[in-house]
Amino acid sequence: MFVDDTRYWVWLTMVFGVGSRRIWDTVNIYGDAESAYSALISGGSGLSITQTEKRNIGSISLEQAQEYIERCAGKGIGVIGCGSREYPPQLRNIFNPPAVLHYKGNIACLTGTRTITAVGTRRPSAYGADAAYKICRQLAGDGFVIVSGFAVGTDITAHMGAADCRRPTACILGCGIDVDYPKPNMIYREKILENGGVFVSEYPPGTSPYSTNFPKRNRILAALGRLTLVFEASLKSGSLITANMAADCGRDVFVLPPADIFGSAFSGNIALLREGAQPLYGTGEVIDCFSIGGSLDAEVRSDRYAGMGDYYRTSLSHEDDDSSVNIIKAAERKKPGSVKTDQNYAETGEILDKNLEESGVCGDIELTEAQQRICTVLVEESLHVEVLAQKLEADPAGLMTELTELEILGAVRQLPGKTFELCI
């Protein structure tokens, strides 16, 4: 079961500093963030504490950590700790995971989805920019979530490839969420958010974009994508740092073949290809990596369903003592007329099965009963996720996980403003 321990992770970050390895040294000794907090404030032994850390432990309270979370919420910024349900599982097993993440938008788009990191130079050639836009747009249209760094050049081109086809994209920042950096890209923020995207940062609101922040940011960027695409990079490009970090995480790295083997603009591409990166000729090779039954497909499904049973048992409103209550039972308790009749429900299921079979999207994969219930409610009209959640008496964040899989299967599509419609 997930426990909301974000305030303890925030407290540890206040004591040791953003991105400090000391946070994990402490948690590894005491087992979890709450136990680490209890041990430290009681003067527990087992960890060598510096004078600065002692002063922080004595002067920073848990209430201050909670107040910080609430201040962020007042700015429209969510805060989650490593133990939170919403924390992207791709990050939990990397070197020095971020203890706390700040976000604005739909953080759920990163969990249980086919995420791809796209990187490249801030000054791409026409060839590099065109490839980044077209490939990322095609992948986003096929249900992939593009992850990039929101920098000018290749990053924003990749993000807009997704946003232009009304798909979510994740922007990983090296500054505070509320900092207008880079300024030329601010005009794209609302469009990214309106299409289900998210801005994520390890850094607190107000943090300036110091140059030292970005190499640290790159470990998050590399880990969130289940594979990495490098479009254009010189030997000195930060994109090579991200690509190497992705390879260290066991991720495949695809590299755009250079337009000019003699120019320095693609020297990084050549170096990566020589080291064994795979050439990127289009979307086909990337999609093949996520083929049903493959390792990445298994990873996506594992992340999607890990903890979902606990989530539905603890997060859905219910009126009985049955701890196994789930989204199906929640739908069955709706008032008369709020969902389809069993006859219409069965008919909808048959239509969906036929539609998906003819499309060839899901082969022998069947929709779960929960997913069919969702489709049943959507059969008459498109609905905002909040309205759909009310009709099913489900928590919107948990519902987004089911909707994401339905999108991947081709059963529903997301419209602007977190509205969903049935694809039949």
Short mmCIF file of C-alpha atoms in Angstrom, two decimals:
data_model
loop_
_atom_site.label_atom_id
_atom_site.label_comp_id
_atom_site.label_asym_id
_atom_site.label_seq_id
_atom_site.Cartn_x
_atom_site.Cartn_y
_atom_site.Cartn_z
CA MET A 1 0.00 0.00 0.00
CA PHE A 2 1.21 3.50 -0.82
CA VAL A 3 1.50 5.87 2.13
CA ASP A 4 1.50 9.64 1.79
CA ASP A 5 4.94 10.35 3.25
CA THR A 6 5.79 13.34 1.07
CA ARG A 7 6.26 15.71 4.02
CA TYR A 8 9.02 13.45 5.39
CA TRP A 9 10.83 13.46 2.04
CA VAL A 10 10.49 17.25 1.90
CA TRP A 11 11.89 17.52 5.44
CA LEU A 12 14.88 15.34 4.53
CA THR A 13 15.50 17.52 1.48
CA MET A 14 15.38 20.65 3.63
CA VAL A 15 17.92 19.12 6.00
CA PHE A 16 20.39 17.68 3.49
CA GLY A 17 19.74 19.70 0.29
CA VAL A 18 18.19 19.06 -3.09
CA GLY A 19 19.64 15.99 -4.80
CA SER A 20 21.94 15.14 -1.90
CA ARG A 21 23.13 11.54 -1.64
CA ARG A 22 22.91 11.98 2.12
CA ILE A 23 19.15 11.62 1.89
CA TRP A 24 19.53 8.08 0.57
CA ASP A 25 22.32 7.23 2.97
CA THR A 26 19.89 8.06 5.76
CA VAL A 27 16.85 6.30 4.30
CA ASN A 28 18.90 3.17 3.57
CA ILE A 29 19.89 2.99 7.23
CA TYR A 30 16.45 3.55 8.72
CA GLY A 31 14.28 1.93 6.05
CA ASP A 32 11.94 4.72 4.99
CA ALA A 33 11.57 8.49 5.11
CA GLU A 34 9.32 8.61 8.18
CA SER A 35 11.61 6.33 10.19
CA ALA A 36 14.62 8.40 9.14
CA TYR A 37 12.88 11.56 10.36
CA SER A 38 11.99 9.98 13.70
CA ALA A 39 15.53 8.70 14.21
CA LEU A 40 17.20 11.98 13.31
CA ILE A 41 15.07 14.22 15.53
CA SER A 42 15.58 11.82 18.44
CA GLY A 43 19.35 11.87 17.95
CA GLY A 44 19.49 8.30 16.63
CA SER A 45 22.93 6.93 15.83
CA GLY A 46 24.06 5.12 12.68
CA LEU A 47 24.88 8.12 10.53
CA SER A 48 27.68 10.65 10.85
CA ILE A 49 25.99 14.05 10.99
CA THR A 50 27.78 17.30 10.10
CA GLN A 51 27.37 20.44 12.17
CA THR A 52 25.29 22.08 9.44
CA GLU A 53 23.01 19.05 9.27
CA LYS A 54 22.65 19.09 13.07
CA ARG A 55 21.58 22.74 12.97
CA ASN A 56 19.06 21.94 10.21
CA ILE A 57 17.63 18.99 12.12
CA GLY A 58 17.18 21.16 15.19
CA SER A 59 15.71 24.18 13.40
CA ILE A 60 13.51 22.67 10.66
CA SER A 61 10.20 21.17 11.75
CA LEU A 62 7.87 18.74 10.04
CA GLU A 63 5.24 21.48 10.14
CA GLN A 64 7.53 23.64 7.99
CA ALA A 65 7.74 20.85 5.43
CA GLN A 66 3.93 20.60 5.37
CA GLU A 67 3.61 24.37 5.03
CA TYR A 68 6.02 24.25 2.09
CA ILE A 69 3.81 21.66 0.34
CA GLU A 70 0.77 23.85 0.94
CA ARG A 71 2.52 26.96 -0.37
CA CYS A 72 3.41 25.10 -3.54
CA ALA A 73 -0.19 23.95 -3.89
CA GLY A 74 -1.27 27.57 -3.61
CA LYS A 75 0.85 28.27 -6.69
CA GLY A 76 -0.67 25.34 -8.58
CA ILE A 77 2.46 23.22 -8.11
CA GLY A 78 2.15 19.65 -6.88
CA VAL A 79 4.80 18.09 -4.64
CA ILE A 80 5.39 14.33 -4.37
CA GLY A 81 7.95 12.25 -2.53
CA CYS A 82 9.64 9.07 -3.68
CA GLY A 83 7.08 7.00 -1.79
CA SER A 84 4.08 8.70 -3.40
CA ARG A 85 1.70 6.82 -5.63
CA GLU A 86 2.17 9.43 -8.36
CA TYR A 87 5.96 9.20 -8.37
CA PRO A 88 7.12 7.82 -11.76
CA PRO A 89 8.36 4.26 -11.11
CA GLN A 90 11.09 4.61 -13.78
CA LEU A 91 12.99 6.82 -11.34
CA ARG A 92 12.95 4.59 -8.29
CA ASN A 93 15.83 2.33 -9.35
CA ILE A 94 18.28 4.87 -10.75
CA PHE A 95 21.39 6.22 -9.06
CA ASN A 96 20.38 8.87 -6.51
CA PRO A 97 16.66 9.18 -7.37
CA PRO A 98 15.13 12.60 -6.73
CA ALA A 99 13.63 12.45 -3.24
CA VAL A 100 11.05 15.09 -4.11
CA LEU A 101 9.51 16.13 -7.41
CA HIS A 102 7.58 19.32 -8.15
CA TYR A 103 5.12 19.28 -11.02
CA LYS A 104 2.44 21.21 -12.82
CA GLY A 105 0.05 19.35 -15.08
CA ASN A 106 -0.73 15.69 -15.59
CA ILE A 107 2.03 13.75 -13.80
CA ALA A 108 0.09 10.53 -14.48
CA CYS A 109 1.13 10.69 -18.14
CA LEU A 110 4.56 9.35 -17.07
CA THR A 111 3.34 6.21 -15.30
CA GLY A 112 2.52 2.99 -17.11
CA THR A 113 2.97 4.62 -20.52
CA ARG A 114 5.36 4.23 -23.43
CA THR A 115 7.70 7.12 -22.67
CA ILE A 116 10.51 8.22 -24.98
CA THR A 117 13.22 10.76 -24.20
CA ALA A 118 14.15 13.07 -27.09
CA VAL A 119 17.27 15.24 -26.96
CA GLY A 120 19.48 17.31 -29.23
CA THR A 121 21.22 20.60 -29.79
CA ARG A 122 19.78 24.03 -29.03
CA ARG A 123 20.72 25.08 -32.56
CA PRO A 124 19.55 22.26 -34.82
CA SER A 125 19.95 22.25 -38.56
CA ALA A 126 16.82 22.21 -40.70
CA TYR A 127 17.39 18.46 -41.17
CA GLY A 128 17.70 17.79 -37.43
CA ALA A 129 14.70 19.93 -36.47
CA ASP A 130 12.52 18.46 -39.20
CA ALA A 131 13.39 14.92 -38.12
CA ALA A 132 12.73 15.70 -34.45
CA TYR A 133 9.33 17.23 -35.16
CA LYS A 134 8.09 14.60 -37.59
CA ILE A 135 9.29 11.56 -35.64
CA CYS A 136 8.06 12.85 -32.28
CA ARG A 137 4.72 13.85 -33.77
CA GLN A 138 4.27 10.41 -35.31
CA LEU A 139 5.23 8.65 -32.09
CA ALA A 140 2.97 10.88 -30.01
CA GLY A 141 0.11 10.18 -32.40
CA ASP A 142 0.71 6.47 -31.84
CA GLY A 143 0.32 6.89 -28.08
CA PHE A 144 3.90 7.50 -26.95
CA VAL A 145 4.70 10.22 -24.40
CA ILE A 146 7.63 12.41 -25.48
CA VAL A 147 9.96 13.45 -22.65
CA SER A 148 12.45 16.29 -23.16
CA GLY A 149 14.11 19.22 -21.42
CA PHE A 150 12.04 22.20 -22.66
CA ALA A 151 15.14 23.92 -23.99
CA VAL A 152 15.11 25.96 -27.20
CA GLY A 153 15.93 24.04 -30.35
CA THR A 154 15.49 20.28 -30.46
CA ASP A 155 13.71 19.98 -27.09
CA ILE A 156 10.85 22.36 -27.78
CA THR A 157 10.56 21.01 -31.33
CA ALA A 158 10.03 17.51 -29.92
CA HIS A 159 7.52 18.79 -27.34
CA MET A 160 5.50 20.62 -29.96
CA GLY A 161 5.50 17.60 -32.22
CA ALA A 162 3.42 15.97 -29.48
CA ALA A 163 1.35 18.99 -28.47
CA ASP A 164 0.44 19.80 -32.08
CA CYS A 165 -1.32 16.45 -32.35
CA ARG A 166 -3.00 17.02 -28.98
CA ARG A 167 -0.93 14.49 -27.06
CA PRO A 168 0.78 14.81 -23.66
CA THR A 169 4.48 15.57 -23.39
CA ALA A 170 6.70 15.86 -20.30
CA CYS A 171 9.06 18.80 -19.79
CA ILE A 172 11.88 18.14 -17.30
CA LEU A 173 13.29 21.41 -16.00
CA GLY A 174 16.59 22.48 -14.47
CA CYS A 175 14.97 25.34 -12.55
CA GLY A 176 11.85 26.01 -10.51
CA ILE A 177 8.50 25.23 -12.11
CA ASP A 178 7.47 28.87 -11.75
CA VAL A 179 10.62 30.31 -13.36
CA ASP A 180 10.15 31.66 -16.89
CA TYR A 181 13.03 29.86 -18.51
CA PRO A 182 13.81 29.75 -21.30
CA LYS A 183 11.76 32.85 -22.06
CA PRO A 184 11.27 32.11 -25.80
CA ASN A 185 9.45 28.90 -24.87
CA MET A 186 6.96 30.42 -22.41
CA ILE A 187 4.39 30.85 -25.19
CA TYR A 188 4.16 27.04 -25.44
CA ARG A 189 3.47 26.29 -21.78
CA GLU A 190 -0.32 26.53 -21.86
CA LYS A 191 -0.62 24.47 -25.02
CA ILE A 192 1.44 21.69 -23.45
CA LEU A 193 -0.69 21.74 -20.29
CA GLU A 194 -3.97 21.92 -22.20
CA ASN A 195 -3.05 18.74 -24.03
CA GLY A 196 -2.38 16.71 -20.91
CA GLY A 197 1.32 17.44 -20.58
CA VAL A 198 3.36 18.07 -17.46
CA PHE A 199 6.28 20.18 -16.22
CA VAL A 200 8.52 18.42 -13.70
CA SER A 201 11.44 19.66 -11.61
CA GLU A 202 13.52 18.43 -8.72
CA TYR A 203 14.11 22.04 -7.75
CA PRO A 204 11.89 24.19 -5.49
CA PRO A 205 9.87 27.07 -6.93
CA GLY A 206 11.98 30.14 -7.55
CA THR A 207 15.20 28.20 -8.24
CA SER A 208 17.21 29.93 -10.99
CA PRO A 209 18.47 27.94 -13.98
CA TYR A 210 22.05 27.57 -12.74
CA SER A 211 24.32 25.71 -15.17
CA THR A 212 25.13 23.10 -12.50
CA ASN A 213 21.46 22.13 -12.31
CA PHE A 214 21.23 20.68 -15.80
CA PRO A 215 23.69 17.76 -15.59
CA LYS A 216 21.80 16.66 -12.44
CA ARG A 217 18.50 17.15 -14.28
CA ASN A 218 19.73 14.90 -17.07
CA ARG A 219 19.62 11.76 -14.92
CA ILE A 220 15.86 12.29 -14.53
CA LEU A 221 15.48 13.03 -18.22
CA ALA A 222 17.38 9.86 -19.16
CA ALA A 223 15.49 7.59 -16.78
CA LEU A 224 11.95 8.72 -17.53
CA GLY A 225 12.11 7.64 -21.17
CA ARG A 226 12.07 3.89 -21.72
CA LEU A 227 14.45 4.58 -24.61
CA THR A 228 16.25 7.69 -25.84
CA LEU A 229 16.38 9.41 -29.22
CA VAL A 230 19.31 11.69 -30.08
CA PHE A 231 18.60 13.92 -33.07
CA GLU A 232 21.61 16.21 -33.42
CA ALA A 233 24.57 16.67 -31.11
CA SER A 234 28.19 17.73 -31.18
CA LEU A 235 30.86 16.05 -29.06
CA LYS A 236 30.43 18.78 -26.42
CA SER A 237 26.64 18.55 -26.31
CA GLY A 238 24.81 17.81 -23.07
CA SER A 239 22.74 15.37 -25.11
CA LEU A 240 25.64 12.93 -24.95
CA ILE A 241 25.49 13.07 -21.15
CA THR A 242 21.81 12.15 -21.29
CA ALA A 243 22.44 9.40 -23.86
CA ASN A 244 25.21 7.87 -21.76
CA MET A 245 23.06 8.04 -18.64
CA ALA A 246 20.25 6.32 -20.52
CA ALA A 247 22.63 3.56 -21.61
CA ASP A 248 23.78 3.20 -18.00
CA CYS A 249 20.12 2.68 -17.05
CA GLY A 250 19.97 -0.16 -19.57
CA ARG A 251 17.96 1.89 -22.08
CA ASP A 252 18.30 1.60 -25.85
CA VAL A 253 19.66 4.71 -27.55
CA PHE A 254 18.66 5.59 -31.11
CA VAL A 255 20.63 8.20 -33.05
CA LEU A 256 19.67 10.12 -36.17
CA PRO A 257 22.17 9.38 -38.98
CA PRO A 258 24.27 12.51 -39.61
CA ALA A 259 23.46 14.77 -42.51
CA ASP A 260 27.14 15.66 -42.77
CA ILE A 261 29.84 13.24 -41.61
CA PHE A 262 32.51 15.96 -41.86
CA GLY A 263 30.82 18.72 -39.86
CA SER A 264 31.07 19.11 -36.08
CA ALA A 265 27.29 19.52 -35.67
CA PHE A 266 26.79 15.74 -35.88
CA SER A 267 30.08 14.64 -34.34
CA GLY A 268 28.24 13.47 -31.24
CA ASN A 269 25.87 11.38 -33.36
CA ILE A 270 28.83 9.70 -35.03
CA ALA A 271 30.49 8.99 -31.69
CA LEU A 272 27.32 7.38 -30.30
CA LEU A 273 26.82 5.27 -33.43
CA ARG A 274 30.41 4.07 -33.21
CA GLU A 275 29.81 3.09 -29.58
CA GLY A 276 26.88 0.89 -30.55
CA ALA A 277 23.83 3.15 -30.55
CA GLN A 278 21.15 2.14 -33.04
CA PRO A 279 20.53 4.30 -36.12
CA LEU A 280 17.18 6.07 -36.19
CA TYR A 281 15.60 5.78 -39.63
CA GLY A 282 12.01 6.42 -38.57
CA THR A 283 9.41 5.34 -36.05
CA GLY A 284 9.29 1.67 -37.02
CA GLU A 285 12.35 0.53 -35.08
CA VAL A 286 11.21 2.46 -32.01
CA ILE A 287 7.71 1.00 -32.06
CA ASP A 288 9.16 -2.50 -32.48
CA CYS A 289 10.95 -2.09 -29.13
CA PHE A 290 7.55 -1.94 -27.47
CA SER A 291 6.08 -4.95 -29.27
CA ILE A 292 3.62 -6.98 -27.25
CA GLY A 293 5.41 -9.54 -25.13
CA GLY A 294 8.74 -7.71 -25.32
CA SER A 295 10.73 -6.44 -22.35
CA LEU A 296 9.59 -2.81 -22.67
CA ASP A 297 5.96 -3.86 -23.05
CA ALA A 298 6.30 -5.92 -19.89
CA GLU A 299 7.91 -2.98 -18.10
CA VAL A 300 5.08 -0.63 -19.08
CA ARG A 301 2.44 -3.08 -17.93
CA SER A 302 4.26 -3.79 -14.69
CA ASP A 303 4.51 -0.07 -13.89
CA ARG A 304 0.88 0.45 -14.87
CA TYR A 305 -0.55 -2.14 -12.55
CA ALA A 306 1.93 -2.03 -9.66
CA GLY A 307 -0.03 -0.88 -6.64
CA MET A 308 -3.27 -0.36 -8.53
CA GLY A 309 -5.10 -2.84 -6.32
CA ASP A 310 -4.05 -0.89 -3.25
CA TYR A 311 -4.92 2.32 -5.02
CA TYR A 312 -8.49 1.36 -5.76
CA ARG A 313 -8.96 -0.18 -2.33
CA THR A 314 -7.85 2.98 -0.54
CA SER A 315 -8.74 5.85 -2.88
CA LEU A 316 -12.24 5.12 -4.21
CA SER A 317 -15.11 6.30 -2.05
CA HIS A 318 -17.16 3.33 -0.81
CA GLU A 319 -19.96 2.60 1.61
CA ASP A 320 -19.14 -0.91 2.88
CA ASP A 321 -16.33 -2.62 4.75
CA ASP A 322 -15.19 -4.78 1.85
CA SER A 323 -11.50 -3.89 1.37
CA SER A 324 -11.55 -5.42 -2.11
CA VAL A 325 -13.83 -2.69 -3.47
CA ASN A 326 -12.68 -1.58 -6.93
CA ILE A 327 -13.72 0.52 -9.85
CA ILE A 328 -16.26 -2.10 -10.99
CA LYS A 329 -18.11 -2.09 -7.67
CA ALA A 330 -17.96 1.67 -7.55
CA ALA A 331 -19.69 1.83 -10.93
CA GLU A 332 -22.32 -0.68 -9.84
CA ARG A 333 -23.31 1.55 -6.91
CA LYS A 334 -24.20 4.48 -9.16
CA LYS A 335 -27.71 5.91 -9.01
CA PRO A 336 -30.23 4.58 -11.57
CA GLY A 337 -29.64 6.06 -14.99
CA SER A 338 -26.08 7.20 -14.32
CA VAL A 339 -24.52 4.32 -16.25
CA LYS A 340 -25.66 2.06 -19.06
CA THR A 341 -27.91 -0.95 -18.48
CA ASP A 342 -26.33 -4.40 -18.55
CA GLN A 343 -27.80 -4.97 -22.01
CA ASN A 344 -26.27 -1.78 -23.40
CA TYR A 345 -23.07 -2.55 -21.52
CA ALA A 346 -22.79 -5.92 -23.26
CA GLU A 347 -23.59 -4.35 -26.64
CA THR A 348 -20.91 -1.73 -26.12
CA GLY A 349 -18.39 -4.44 -25.28
CA GLU A 350 -19.23 -6.29 -28.47
CA ILE A 351 -18.83 -3.12 -30.54
CA LEU A 352 -15.48 -2.38 -28.91
CA ASP A 353 -14.22 -5.92 -29.39
CA LYS A 354 -15.16 -5.81 -33.06
CA ASN A 355 -13.67 -2.35 -33.57
CA LEU A 356 -10.37 -3.25 -31.91
CA GLU A 357 -10.11 -6.54 -33.70
CA GLU A 358 -10.65 -4.89 -37.09
CA SER A 359 -8.12 -2.16 -36.31
CA GLY A 360 -5.49 -4.72 -35.40
CA VAL A 361 -4.40 -2.51 -32.51
CA CYS A 362 -4.63 -5.05 -29.72
CA GLY A 363 -4.76 -8.48 -31.33
CA ASP A 364 -5.83 -11.01 -28.75
CA ILE A 365 -5.73 -8.53 -25.86
CA GLU A 366 -9.13 -8.09 -24.21
CA LEU A 367 -10.37 -5.05 -22.36
CA THR A 368 -10.75 -5.56 -18.65
CA GLU A 369 -14.20 -5.24 -17.17
CA ALA A 370 -13.17 -1.91 -15.62
CA GLN A 371 -12.11 -0.59 -19.04
CA GLN A 372 -15.35 -1.73 -20.61
CA ARG A 373 -17.27 0.13 -17.90
CA ILE A 374 -15.36 3.29 -18.78
CA CYS A 375 -16.14 2.83 -22.47
CA THR A 376 -19.79 2.23 -21.64
CA VAL A 377 -20.05 5.64 -19.98
CA LEU A 378 -18.26 7.28 -22.93
CA VAL A 379 -20.43 5.63 -25.60
CA GLU A 380 -22.96 8.47 -25.67
CA GLU A 381 -20.75 11.54 -25.27
CA SER A 382 -17.24 12.81 -24.69
CA LEU A 383 -16.53 13.58 -21.04
CA HIS A 384 -13.94 15.43 -18.99
CA VAL A 385 -11.96 13.10 -16.75
CA GLU A 386 -13.46 14.72 -13.64
CA VAL A 387 -17.02 14.14 -14.89
CA LEU A 388 -16.17 10.59 -15.88
CA ALA A 389 -14.69 10.02 -12.43
CA GLN A 390 -17.91 11.24 -10.81
CA LYS A 391 -20.00 8.90 -12.91
CA LEU A 392 -17.81 5.95 -11.91
CA GLU A 393 -17.18 7.21 -8.37
CA ALA A 394 -13.46 6.88 -9.04
CA ASP A 395 -10.50 9.05 -8.14
CA PRO A 396 -9.45 11.03 -11.27
CA ALA A 397 -5.75 10.20 -10.88
CA GLY A 398 -6.44 6.46 -10.74
CA LEU A 399 -8.89 6.70 -13.61
CA MET A 400 -6.18 8.32 -15.76
CA THR A 401 -4.17 5.10 -15.58
CA GLU A 402 -7.02 3.09 -17.08
CA LEU A 403 -7.67 5.77 -19.70
CA THR A 404 -4.01 5.75 -20.70
CA GLU A 405 -4.13 2.03 -21.45
CA LEU A 406 -7.37 2.49 -23.40
CA GLU A 407 -5.60 5.17 -25.44
CA ILE A 408 -2.73 2.80 -26.17
CA LEU A 409 -5.20 0.12 -27.25
CA GLY A 410 -6.98 2.61 -29.49
CA ALA A 411 -10.29 2.40 -27.64
CA VAL A 412 -10.41 6.05 -26.56
CA ARG A 413 -8.67 9.26 -27.50
CA GLN A 414 -7.87 12.32 -25.41
CA LEU A 415 -9.14 15.69 -26.60
CA PRO A 416 -7.87 19.08 -25.40
CA GLY A 417 -8.63 19.88 -21.77
CA LYS A 418 -8.49 16.27 -20.45
CA THR A 419 -11.69 15.30 -22.26
CA PHE A 420 -12.01 11.76 -23.56
CA GLU A 421 -14.07 10.23 -26.34
CA LEU A 422 -14.70 6.71 -27.55
CA CYS A 423 -13.03 5.63 -30.83
CA ILE A 424 -15.91 3.67 -32.39
#
